[in-house]
Amino acid sequence: MVISDSRPERSAVLDARDLGSLLEALQLRGYGPVGPTIVGDAVVLRPIAGVDELPSGVGDAQEPGSYRLAPRDDGRFFGHNLGPSSAKRFLFPPVRSLWTAIRIGPQVRIEANDDPPPKIALIGLRACDLAAIAIQDRVFGREPYVDPHYQAARENALLIAVNCSQAAATCFCASMGTGPRVGGGFDLCLTELLDAGGHRFLVEAGSEKGDQVLADLPTTVATERDRRAARAESDRAQAQIQRRLDTDGLKDVLYRNAEHPYWNTVGERCLACGNCTLVCPTCFCATVEDASDLTGDRTERTRIWDSCFNLEFSYIHGGSVRTSTAARYRQWITHKLGAWIEQFGTSGCVGCGRCIAWCPVGIDITEEAGRLRSEDRAPQPVGR
Amino acid sequence: MASLLEPGVALRPDPMVPRLVTLERTRAETADTFTMELVAPDGVTEFPFLPGQFNMVGALGVGEVPISVSGDPQTPRTIVHTTREVGAVTNALKQLRPGAALTLRGPYGTAWPVEACSGHDVVLIAGGIGLAPLRPVIYEVMRQRARFGRFLVLYGTRSPEDILFAKELSRWRSQFDMELLVTVDRGTEHWRGNVGVVTKLVARAPFEPRETVAMVCGPEVMMRFAVAELRARGVAEPNIHVSLERNMKCGVGLCGHCQLRGEFICRSGPVYSYDRVAPLFEVREL
C-alpha cells in the first residue's frame, strides 16, 4: 500500500479552507477539474470550476432501489457515498465519434477521430473506483487490439482519490478486496479529517505527477496524529460495511447452475432496463451507430454504450440469442462475477454497490449471488 | 509556467477505423445469397487470410457486419465474401454497383485446422450458408489433395434451388476425389437426391472415424446434432471443429457483444475445437 508511513515526505496536510488551491494547481497544469457535484437529486461527477461546487454538507442514504441525498451538519466536502457516475464516463465516454467518411466526387476518404481526449483531473474517486479503473485498463489494453481512445483518456487523466469516511448500506468493497481504504493507483489521495485538529486533508502523493501538484499546495507537515486520524476514518468506513458477497468458488457456482430455475425468478423481477450496466464502473460493452448527413456525402460512425440487457445485443440473423430477461440477467451476473475472471484475471465487480442502488426494482447482486449459492446444485454430468 | 502545460497524449491507430475497398463484382448465388469480390483501390494490395477467418464488411452510412471469407486463400488480391441478405447492411451491400467503395477491417479470428488434417480423412459438414466459410478449406484441400485421406463434404440446404456454389461443387466432385453428399429439406419434382437434415448423412458417410478431422459450420442446432452424430461414429471431440456465431460490433474483443461465457468469439473463435466449447453447447440462450 502506498500510505504515508512508508514515505512520509510524500504526504502533507492541507487546510480545508485551502482546498481551492488544489483546483488552481490542477488548472495551472492544464487539467480540467472533474469532481462530485449535485445535479438534480444526486451527486455526480462533472467538470467543476471551484470548490463551491463540491457537495459540501451533503450526504446520502442508499438502499436497494433507493438513493436519497441527506443534509449533514459537519460541512464535509466528501461526506457523500458513491453517486451514479464513475470515472468510466470520462475515460470511456458514453458517446465517442470513431471516424468520418467524406465523399468528394468519386473519391471517398476516411478520417479517424484522433482528437486527444482532454486533460482532466478526476477528483473524489474512491478505492473501488480506482479498482474499477485498473480493471478497465485490462479490458481495453489487451494487445494486439488496444482501444486508443481509452488509452489516451487514461494517460491524460490525473486520478485524485478520496478515502471513504463512511459506507453506504449498498457498499461491499471489503468483500471484493478493493476498499474501503485506498491502496494504490492514484496520483493524489485525500483523506478528509474533521476533529479537534480542525477541518483538513491528509494529502498523499502516489506518482511523480501527484508529487508535483502536492508541492504547489500551501501544506503543512503531516504528523503522526494526522495519520492516525486518517486511519480512523477508514476504520469507521470499514466498520459500517454491512453487505457481503462470498466470492469463494463463485465462478463455478454460476457456471454449473446455468440452468437453475432460480434464474426465472430473478428474470421475473428484472425490467431489463440496463441501469446496472450504465452505473457499473467496469461494464464496457458498446455498439456503433452510423449517421449520414442529408447529402449522403458525409457519414460518421459513433461508439455508444450498449448493455447486455438490450434484446438487440445478442441479435444474429433471424433473432436474438438471449430472448428471455432471465438469460440476460444470467449473462450479466455470470460475466461480472465469473467469466470476467477467465478473461481478465480479475472479477468484474468492485463492490461499489451502484447497481444495487440504481436498480429500479432493487435487485441486489450480493443477494442474487448468495441465493444461487444457497441453492447450488452439486456438479452434474453434462446431459448428453 | 508554460512547461507545466504539456499537451495531452495523442492517439494510437484505432482498430475500429476501416480501410476502403472497391467492389469489383457481385454475383447472385441463390435467391437470397450473393458473392462479392472486393479489391484494394490500388488493385495490387493483398489481403492474406486463413480459412475460417472473417472480415468486418461495411456499407458506408449503414453499418458493418462480420462475414467469413469464402474465397481462395491463394488469390489474396481479391477478397471474396458470400452472404445472405438478412439485414440492413447485407441488403445495402447487395445494392452496391461495381466500383462502389466499401469498408473493410480484418481478417480476424481463428482458422480451420487445415494443416492438422494432413494424413487424415477430412469431413466437412455444412448447413445452408455455412458452406461459405468452409469453401476456403475445400480450395486448400483440393490444391494438396494427396496430403489427405478421404475427403467428404456433407451439405444440407433448404431446397435444390438453394444449393450454393452448385457448379463448382459438381466440378470438384468430378475432377477430384471428393465425396459430396447433398441433402435438402424439401425436394422438388426433379430432385433425385437426399431429403432430410444433413446430420442424418453422417451415419453412413464413408470415413474412418478414428482418422477423421471434422469441420462443422451451420446453425447452432444443426451443429449440435452433427457433433452428436460424429461422436456416435467415434470421432474424438478434439478432432471436431465448429464455427460459432454471435453478434459482433468490433471484431477485436472490445465491444463485448460476441461473448459466450469466457470466450470472445471474435478473438478466441469463431473456429473452436469442440472439446473447448462443449459445455457451452448444452445451455439454452447462453
XYZ file of C-alpha atoms in Angstrom:
670
model
C 0.000 0.000 0.000
C 1.195 3.461 -0.811
C 0.493 5.001 2.532
C 2.149 7.835 4.286
C 4.022 5.782 6.878
C 6.475 4.395 4.360
C 7.029 7.664 2.524
C 6.381 10.477 4.950
C 7.943 13.026 2.641
C 5.195 12.432 0.104
C 2.346 13.401 2.369
C 1.281 16.692 3.858
C -1.708 18.379 5.421
C -3.903 20.863 3.582
C -6.310 23.058 5.489
C -9.882 22.617 4.201
C -10.026 26.380 3.565
C -7.158 25.921 1.091
C -8.831 23.162 -0.939
C -9.289 25.700 -3.722
C -5.524 25.797 -4.147
C -5.683 22.188 -5.326
C -8.085 23.083 -8.121
C -5.931 26.061 -9.053
C -2.781 23.920 -9.150
C -4.543 21.423 -11.384
C -5.839 24.096 -13.721
C -2.413 25.666 -13.891
C -1.044 22.383 -15.134
C -3.726 22.130 -17.790
C -6.003 19.636 -16.044
C -9.687 20.464 -16.102
C -11.041 19.516 -12.670
C -13.884 16.997 -12.670
C -15.418 16.370 -9.298
C -18.539 15.453 -7.365
C -21.303 17.998 -7.582
C -25.056 17.991 -7.143
C -27.138 17.718 -10.293
C -30.829 17.161 -9.737
C -31.075 14.958 -6.701
C -27.780 13.137 -6.927
C -24.065 13.665 -6.549
C -22.469 13.135 -9.936
C -19.028 13.685 -11.427
C -18.944 16.779 -13.630
C -16.434 19.445 -14.645
C -16.251 21.912 -11.775
C -14.824 25.417 -11.652
C -14.331 25.791 -7.905
C -14.696 24.158 -4.514
C -18.052 25.850 -4.017
C -19.438 23.305 -6.493
C -18.450 20.363 -4.288
C -21.361 18.864 -2.307
C -20.311 20.382 0.985
C -22.514 19.326 3.867
C -24.386 16.752 1.793
C -24.583 13.056 2.499
C -26.848 10.353 1.182
C -28.820 7.293 2.153
C -28.781 4.315 -0.186
C -30.726 1.083 -0.207
C -31.627 -1.385 -2.926
C -33.572 0.658 -5.450
C -33.146 3.875 -3.493
C -30.784 6.834 -3.440
C -31.594 9.959 -1.437
C -29.477 12.983 -0.619
C -29.416 13.890 3.058
C -28.009 17.043 4.641
C -25.207 16.621 7.138
C -24.199 19.301 9.590
C -20.428 18.868 9.596
C -19.607 20.624 6.329
C -17.561 17.767 4.909
C -16.811 18.108 1.195
C -16.735 14.349 0.676
C -19.307 13.218 3.230
C -21.317 11.522 0.480
C -21.052 7.991 -0.856
C -20.897 6.999 -4.495
C -23.336 8.551 -6.899
C -24.419 7.045 -10.209
C -21.494 8.299 -12.281
C -17.976 6.974 -12.193
C -14.668 7.640 -13.899
C -15.936 5.390 -16.724
C -17.994 8.275 -18.082
C -14.798 10.257 -18.686
C -12.289 7.565 -19.622
C -14.765 5.595 -21.770
C -17.381 8.209 -22.660
C -20.968 7.133 -23.441
C -20.671 8.575 -26.952
C -17.466 8.876 -28.928
C -17.018 9.541 -32.634
C -14.719 6.952 -34.212
C -14.377 8.136 -37.789
C -16.000 10.078 -40.571
C -16.145 9.143 -44.232
C -16.272 12.039 -46.663
C -17.160 11.686 -50.316
C -15.870 14.282 -52.733
C -16.916 13.436 -56.269
C -15.902 9.847 -56.944
C -13.406 9.833 -54.085
C -14.134 8.670 -50.549
C -11.828 9.461 -47.679
C -11.939 8.169 -44.108
C -10.792 10.419 -41.325
C -10.173 8.782 -37.960
C -11.183 10.726 -34.893
C -7.778 11.276 -33.382
C -8.747 14.242 -31.236
C -6.944 13.597 -27.977
C -9.281 13.409 -25.006
C -8.943 16.463 -22.755
C -6.538 16.537 -19.854
C -8.690 16.180 -16.776
C -8.237 15.644 -13.061
C -10.816 13.224 -11.661
C -11.392 14.315 -8.083
C -13.098 12.254 -5.427
C -12.538 8.733 -6.751
C -12.970 6.107 -4.068
C -10.935 2.942 -3.569
C -13.477 0.905 -5.523
C -13.389 3.439 -8.355
C -9.623 3.065 -8.624
C -10.042 -0.714 -8.677
C -12.583 -0.313 -11.483
C -10.128 1.779 -13.495
C -7.467 -0.898 -13.030
C -9.976 -3.436 -14.388
C -10.869 -1.311 -17.408
C -7.144 -0.860 -18.063
C -7.028 -4.614 -18.624
C -10.243 -4.716 -20.652
C -9.162 -2.027 -23.101
C -5.449 -2.789 -23.086
C -5.228 -6.298 -24.497
C -2.765 -6.432 -27.356
C -2.900 -6.523 -30.276
C -6.162 -4.543 -30.299
C -5.901 -1.763 -27.777
C -8.605 0.891 -27.524
C -6.637 4.043 -28.287
C -9.427 6.359 -27.113
C -9.430 4.821 -23.659
C -5.683 4.647 -23.511
C -5.232 8.325 -24.361
C -8.022 9.405 -21.995
C -6.384 7.401 -19.265
C -2.959 8.889 -19.849
C -4.442 12.377 -19.964
C -6.252 11.951 -16.634
C -4.925 12.654 -13.188
C -6.580 10.486 -10.539
C -7.287 12.207 -7.250
C -8.718 9.742 -4.784
C -10.592 10.326 -1.564
C -10.665 7.835 1.271
C -14.185 6.938 2.336
C -15.050 8.049 5.851
C -18.331 6.176 5.873
C -20.059 3.425 3.933
C -23.458 3.301 2.314
C -25.767 0.392 3.028
C -25.123 -0.751 -0.545
C -21.313 -0.874 -0.247
C -19.472 -4.210 -0.238
C -15.942 -3.302 -1.327
C -14.463 -5.239 1.602
C -15.811 -8.483 0.115
C -14.196 -7.701 -3.228
C -10.884 -6.718 -1.679
C -10.967 -3.261 -3.213
C -11.534 -0.983 -0.203
C -12.554 0.949 1.699
C -9.029 2.274 2.185
C -7.293 3.418 -0.972
C -4.323 1.185 -1.748
C -2.668 2.447 -4.884
C -3.300 3.541 -8.434
C -3.755 7.238 -7.680
C -1.799 10.407 -8.323
C -3.048 12.093 -5.163
C -5.112 10.696 -2.334
C -7.051 12.874 0.105
C -8.350 11.859 3.492
C -10.780 14.376 4.883
C -10.147 14.905 8.608
C -12.510 16.629 10.931
C -11.600 16.560 14.617
C -10.064 18.700 17.318
C -7.209 19.314 14.884
C -9.612 21.122 12.558
C -11.126 20.515 9.132
C -8.205 19.455 6.938
C -6.975 16.918 4.412
C -4.144 14.467 4.656
C -2.784 14.586 1.101
C -0.648 11.708 -0.149
C 1.115 11.582 -3.483
C 1.149 8.309 -5.393
C 3.005 9.348 -8.523
C 5.501 11.858 -9.797
C 2.723 13.984 -11.238
C 0.976 13.861 -7.895
C 4.182 14.891 -6.171
C 4.454 17.935 -8.391
C 0.907 19.039 -7.645
C 1.399 18.420 -3.944
C 4.481 20.639 -3.995
C 2.328 23.509 -5.307
C -0.073 23.394 -2.359
C 0.167 25.509 0.805
C 0.527 22.484 3.056
C 1.933 21.834 6.485
C 3.846 18.822 7.677
C 1.734 15.743 8.351
C 2.074 14.499 11.907
C 1.552 11.076 13.360
C -1.695 12.377 14.791
C -2.931 13.247 11.284
C -2.068 9.787 10.026
C -3.792 8.160 12.966
C -6.866 10.261 12.293
C -6.789 9.217 8.645
C -6.685 5.559 9.594
C -9.592 6.109 11.936
C -11.645 7.468 9.031
C -11.023 4.292 7.039
C -11.698 2.129 10.067
C -15.056 3.812 10.545
C -15.973 3.194 6.920
C -14.857 -0.415 7.219
C -16.963 -0.923 10.326
C -20.057 0.451 8.592
C -19.950 -2.029 5.712
C -22.895 -4.403 6.123
C -23.144 -6.112 2.773
C -21.143 -9.211 1.983
C -20.529 -11.226 -1.141
C -18.934 -14.639 -0.776
C -16.689 -14.861 -3.832
C -15.164 -18.227 -2.967
C -15.639 -20.505 -5.977
C -18.397 -18.218 -7.220
C -17.456 -18.615 -10.886
C -18.035 -22.355 -10.706
C -21.280 -21.912 -8.780
C -22.552 -19.613 -11.540
C -21.350 -21.875 -14.340
C -22.751 -25.117 -13.014
C -26.106 -23.560 -12.174
C -26.627 -22.002 -15.595
C -29.906 -23.867 -15.983
C -31.156 -23.494 -12.427
C -34.831 -22.463 -12.192
C -33.678 -19.655 -9.908
C -32.868 -17.538 -12.985
C -36.547 -17.377 -13.855
C -37.411 -15.868 -10.500
C -34.913 -13.028 -10.912
C -35.944 -12.748 -14.567
C -39.493 -12.043 -13.439
C -38.377 -9.077 -11.345
C -35.725 -7.649 -13.670
C -37.011 -4.962 -16.042
C -34.020 -5.365 -18.393
C -33.631 -1.583 -18.215
C -29.833 -1.700 -18.256
C -29.399 0.787 -15.390
C -26.977 -1.581 -13.669
C -24.703 -1.732 -16.701
C -24.769 2.055 -17.101
C -23.823 2.792 -13.493
C -21.347 -0.093 -13.281
C -17.826 1.333 -13.374
C -16.454 -1.701 -15.244
C -19.179 -2.623 -17.774
C -17.590 -1.939 -21.143
C -19.959 -3.130 -23.859
C -20.502 -0.712 -26.704
C -22.248 -0.665 -30.028
C -21.721 1.528 -33.066
C -24.095 3.774 -34.983
C -23.712 5.289 -38.406
C -25.266 8.617 -39.283
C -25.150 10.379 -42.639
C -25.875 13.984 -43.440
C -28.651 14.890 -45.870
C -26.359 14.911 -48.903
C -25.124 11.419 -48.114
C -21.587 12.631 -48.719
C -20.619 12.540 -45.107
C -21.175 9.660 -42.744
C -19.961 9.284 -39.204
C -19.521 6.177 -37.073
C -20.051 6.674 -33.372
C -19.410 4.332 -30.490
C -22.174 4.278 -27.874
C -22.510 2.392 -24.594
C -24.574 -0.739 -25.006
C -25.995 -3.157 -22.471
C -26.306 -6.946 -22.423
C -29.842 -6.337 -21.131
C -30.926 -4.996 -24.530
C -32.706 -7.548 -26.685
C -30.761 -6.458 -29.790
C -27.466 -7.017 -28.010
C -27.431 -10.710 -28.914
C -29.139 -10.353 -32.288
C -27.886 -12.557 -35.076
C -29.743 -13.067 -38.327
C -33.140 -14.440 -37.566
C -33.394 -13.350 -33.947
C -31.762 -12.723 -30.626
C -29.921 -15.429 -28.734
C -30.991 -14.200 -25.297
C -34.691 -13.563 -25.680
C -35.671 -14.034 -22.038
C -34.849 -11.484 -19.364
C -33.656 -14.368 -17.209
C -30.993 -15.253 -19.796
C -29.858 -11.630 -19.955
C -29.589 -11.261 -16.190
C -27.729 -14.558 -16.066
C -25.343 -13.281 -18.732
C -24.649 -10.077 -16.822
C -24.016 -11.547 -13.390
C -22.198 -14.624 -14.728
C -19.917 -12.407 -16.746
C -19.384 -9.904 -13.958
C -18.616 -12.395 -11.202
C -17.407 -15.398 -13.193
C -16.380 -15.207 -16.849
C -14.524 -11.959 -16.161
C -12.013 -13.916 -14.104
C -11.378 -16.224 -17.075
C -10.998 -13.264 -19.405
C -9.072 -10.736 -17.392
C -7.776 -12.491 -14.303
C -9.991 -10.450 -12.000
C -13.625 -10.255 -11.003
C -15.530 -7.604 -12.907
C -17.140 -6.413 -9.676
C -15.501 -3.948 -7.299
C -18.264 -3.870 -4.699
C -19.303 -0.256 -5.265
C -22.981 -1.139 -4.926
C -24.134 1.254 -7.638
C -26.101 -1.478 -9.437
C -27.978 -2.172 -6.199
C -28.981 1.418 -5.504
C -29.868 2.273 -9.096
C -31.864 -0.840 -9.915
C -35.447 0.425 -10.127
C -36.719 -2.783 -8.553
C -33.917 -3.169 -6.053
C -32.281 -6.322 -7.383
C -29.167 -6.844 -5.282
C -26.176 -8.574 -6.874
C -24.942 -9.814 -3.485
C -28.323 -11.258 -2.591
C -28.831 -12.904 -6.001
C -25.367 -14.468 -5.997
C -25.902 -15.592 -2.415
C -29.259 -17.157 -3.201
C -27.859 -19.049 -6.152
C -25.077 -20.332 -3.926
C -27.552 -21.437 -1.281
C -29.462 -23.386 -3.920
C -26.274 -24.649 -5.547
C -26.760 -27.908 -7.346
C -23.907 -30.312 -6.993
C -21.789 -30.658 -10.115
C -23.773 -32.685 -12.596
C -22.647 -34.689 -15.572
C -23.424 -32.686 -18.657
C -26.590 -34.089 -20.210
C -25.634 -35.954 -23.326
C 4.871 28.074 -16.182
C 4.417 27.166 -19.824
C 6.274 23.908 -19.300
C 3.539 22.797 -16.935
C 1.019 22.896 -19.729
C 2.250 19.888 -21.613
C -0.134 18.752 -24.287
C -2.143 15.588 -23.771
C -1.165 12.225 -25.172
C -2.038 11.576 -28.816
C -3.974 8.563 -30.045
C -2.537 5.330 -31.368
C -4.122 3.922 -34.552
C -7.654 2.710 -33.898
C -8.544 -0.883 -34.889
C -12.117 0.367 -35.394
C -11.109 2.519 -38.362
C -11.615 0.541 -41.582
C -9.876 0.770 -44.894
C -11.717 1.360 -48.118
C -12.023 -1.359 -50.721
C -13.652 -1.371 -54.147
C -16.452 -3.675 -55.213
C -15.311 -5.437 -58.352
C -18.395 -7.551 -58.949
C -21.401 -9.054 -57.246
C -22.826 -12.397 -58.259
C -26.195 -13.748 -57.186
C -25.731 -17.279 -55.904
C -29.257 -18.278 -54.962
C -32.477 -16.357 -54.386
C -31.199 -14.788 -51.184
C -27.427 -15.222 -51.253
C -24.745 -13.388 -53.177
C -20.981 -13.258 -53.504
C -18.952 -10.058 -53.545
C -15.469 -9.711 -54.919
C -13.543 -6.835 -53.424
C -10.158 -5.398 -54.307
C -7.938 -2.715 -52.877
C -8.320 0.679 -54.600
C -4.781 0.258 -55.964
C -5.667 -3.197 -57.313
C -2.479 -4.793 -56.007
C -2.617 -4.780 -52.223
C -3.090 -8.313 -50.949
C -5.392 -9.423 -48.165
C -3.951 -12.674 -46.862
C -6.286 -14.708 -44.667
C -6.663 -18.187 -43.242
C -9.698 -20.388 -43.993
C -12.371 -19.662 -41.382
C -11.361 -16.088 -40.671
C -13.779 -13.205 -41.151
C -13.780 -9.538 -42.036
C -15.949 -6.718 -40.765
C -17.522 -5.565 -44.034
C -19.297 -2.236 -44.114
C -21.662 -0.247 -46.299
C -20.965 3.449 -45.758
C -23.718 5.112 -43.773
C -25.449 1.818 -42.993
C -23.141 -0.275 -40.835
C -20.727 -3.127 -40.588
C -21.195 -6.890 -40.229
C -18.866 -9.842 -39.714
C -18.693 -12.067 -42.806
C -16.410 -15.054 -43.229
C -14.127 -15.057 -46.224
C -15.368 -17.551 -48.823
C -12.584 -17.148 -51.368
C -9.373 -18.925 -52.208
C -6.500 -18.201 -49.787
C -4.112 -18.415 -52.738
C -5.669 -15.409 -54.509
C -5.374 -12.774 -51.799
C -5.712 -9.798 -54.133
C -9.410 -10.470 -54.320
C -11.426 -10.626 -51.130
C -14.450 -12.878 -51.615
C -17.446 -12.838 -49.306
C -20.627 -14.851 -49.708
C -23.562 -13.882 -47.539
C -27.306 -13.915 -47.239
C -29.461 -10.827 -47.480
C -30.789 -10.812 -43.958
C -30.495 -7.295 -42.618
C -29.917 -3.632 -43.355
C -26.212 -3.982 -44.010
C -26.314 -7.074 -46.238
C -29.244 -5.571 -48.161
C -27.245 -2.399 -48.720
C -24.187 -4.400 -49.780
C -26.304 -6.277 -52.317
C -27.435 -2.981 -53.893
C -23.907 -1.655 -54.476
C -22.674 -1.338 -58.049
C -19.228 -2.342 -59.276
C -16.743 0.386 -58.460
C -18.511 1.317 -55.225
C -16.470 1.888 -52.067
C -16.967 -0.434 -49.082
C -15.249 -0.507 -45.738
C -13.229 -3.474 -44.553
C -11.468 -4.473 -41.344
C -9.770 -7.778 -40.770
C -9.063 -10.559 -41.185
C -9.994 -11.561 -37.662
C -10.429 -14.752 -35.711
C -9.182 -18.296 -35.669
C -8.853 -20.669 -38.626
C -9.982 -24.143 -39.595
C -7.137 -26.570 -38.826
C -6.287 -27.488 -42.417
C -2.629 -28.230 -41.653
C -3.558 -30.630 -38.864
C -5.645 -32.656 -41.329
C -2.591 -33.920 -43.148
C -2.779 -37.711 -43.391
C -6.351 -37.793 -42.088
C -9.797 -38.161 -43.533
C -11.401 -34.732 -43.790
C -15.138 -34.351 -43.284
C -16.845 -31.006 -43.832
C -20.428 -30.660 -42.664
C -22.228 -27.539 -43.810
C -25.740 -26.254 -43.277
C -27.058 -23.561 -45.644
C -24.800 -20.502 -45.849
C -22.413 -22.410 -43.557
C -20.828 -23.755 -46.711
C -19.305 -20.338 -47.455
C -16.825 -20.245 -44.516
C -15.805 -23.818 -45.420
C -15.121 -23.140 -49.105
C -11.556 -21.871 -48.428
C -10.900 -25.265 -46.813
C -12.107 -27.005 -49.967
C -9.730 -24.876 -52.062
C -6.835 -25.757 -49.764
C -7.582 -29.480 -49.668
C -8.013 -29.625 -53.443
C -4.701 -27.910 -54.004
C -2.842 -30.522 -51.949
C -5.266 -33.387 -52.390
C -2.621 -36.099 -51.979
C -1.799 -34.972 -48.446
C -5.176 -36.052 -47.139
C -7.126 -39.264 -46.831
C -10.752 -39.397 -47.841
C -12.397 -36.013 -48.392
C -16.111 -35.658 -47.777
C -18.425 -32.692 -47.990
C -21.827 -33.225 -46.404
C -24.087 -30.352 -47.261
C -27.670 -29.661 -46.319
C -29.800 -26.814 -47.571
C -33.448 -25.862 -47.822
C -34.235 -26.856 -51.420
C -32.428 -27.771 -54.651
C -32.642 -24.097 -55.692
C -30.745 -23.111 -52.540
C -27.644 -25.137 -53.311
C -24.690 -22.795 -53.027
C -21.706 -22.956 -55.398
C -23.550 -25.719 -57.313
C -21.403 -25.659 -60.445
C -18.188 -25.531 -58.500
C -19.244 -28.400 -56.274
C -20.105 -30.688 -59.172
C -16.854 -29.790 -60.950
C -14.841 -30.623 -57.837
C -16.696 -33.856 -57.416
C -15.957 -34.933 -60.974
C -12.377 -33.671 -61.234
C -11.078 -34.565 -57.843
C -11.541 -37.316 -55.379
C -14.186 -35.573 -53.305
C -17.239 -37.309 -51.925
C -20.154 -34.882 -51.978
C -23.374 -35.748 -50.179
C -26.143 -33.214 -50.525
C -29.494 -33.228 -48.842
C -32.395 -30.786 -48.934
C -35.199 -30.063 -46.505
C -37.778 -30.050 -49.309
C -37.267 -31.781 -52.648
C -38.766 -30.799 -55.969
C -40.177 -32.786 -58.856
C -36.754 -33.195 -60.430
C -34.757 -33.785 -57.264
C -33.402 -37.326 -57.097
C -31.101 -36.731 -54.141
C -31.457 -36.973 -50.375
C -34.229 -35.284 -48.445
C -33.819 -34.599 -44.751
C -31.401 -32.997 -42.362
C -27.689 -33.028 -43.111
C -26.844 -34.632 -39.793
C -28.525 -37.862 -40.984
C -25.818 -38.182 -43.645
C -23.115 -38.642 -41.033
C -24.088 -42.167 -40.009
C -23.486 -43.695 -43.462
C -20.750 -41.421 -44.768
C -17.614 -43.335 -45.787
C -14.872 -42.139 -43.453
C -12.717 -43.735 -40.801
C -13.851 -42.085 -37.546
C -10.603 -42.506 -35.642
C -8.641 -40.992 -38.508
C -11.023 -38.128 -39.160
C -10.881 -34.403 -38.653
C -14.351 -32.879 -38.983
C -15.283 -29.224 -39.534
C -18.871 -28.205 -38.950
C -20.494 -24.915 -39.880
C -24.159 -24.032 -39.836
C -26.982 -23.078 -37.494
C -26.202 -23.903 -33.863
C -28.881 -26.587 -33.603
C -27.558 -28.274 -36.743
C -24.018 -28.216 -35.366
C -25.199 -29.725 -32.096
C -26.775 -32.688 -33.903
C -23.845 -33.024 -36.308
C -21.435 -33.214 -33.392
C -23.618 -35.836 -31.705
C -23.590 -37.962 -34.877
C -19.827 -37.588 -35.265
C -19.263 -38.584 -31.664
C -21.583 -41.543 -32.124
C -19.389 -42.633 -35.034
C -16.343 -42.354 -32.756
C -14.741 -39.117 -33.894
C -12.826 -37.693 -30.922
C -14.032 -34.305 -29.592
C -10.692 -32.543 -30.154
C -10.924 -33.562 -33.837
C -14.316 -31.944 -34.297
C -14.249 -28.238 -35.098
C -17.166 -25.845 -35.123
C -17.563 -22.209 -36.122
C -19.641 -20.218 -33.673
C -21.620 -17.115 -34.416
C -22.654 -14.225 -32.209
C -23.427 -10.552 -32.703
C -20.222 -8.603 -33.329
C -19.731 -4.868 -33.464
C -15.952 -4.637 -33.335
C -14.296 -7.942 -34.241
C -11.372 -7.190 -31.936
C -12.575 -8.139 -28.456
C -13.595 -4.679 -27.286
C -17.357 -4.279 -27.799
C -18.420 -7.273 -25.718
C -21.242 -8.476 -27.971
C -19.807 -11.836 -29.034
C -19.101 -13.114 -25.546
C -20.011 -16.689 -24.835
C -19.151 -17.204 -21.188
C -15.354 -16.652 -21.076
C -14.900 -16.563 -24.839
C -14.765 -13.518 -27.038
C -15.751 -15.361 -30.222
C -14.091 -12.725 -32.399
C -10.741 -13.336 -30.706
C -10.633 -16.931 -29.490
C -13.041 -18.072 -32.258
C -15.013 -18.259 -34.433
C -13.454 -21.683 -35.044
C -13.133 -23.845 -31.928
C -12.298 -27.438 -31.369
C -15.435 -28.944 -29.902
C -13.886 -30.079 -26.630
C -13.247 -26.449 -25.710
C -16.820 -25.297 -26.181
C -18.742 -28.492 -25.407
C -20.259 -27.260 -22.106
C -21.435 -24.073 -23.809
C -23.337 -26.025 -26.421
C -25.635 -27.524 -23.826
C -27.100 -24.361 -22.330
C -30.045 -22.565 -23.868
C -29.863 -18.813 -24.550
C -26.221 -18.603 -23.481
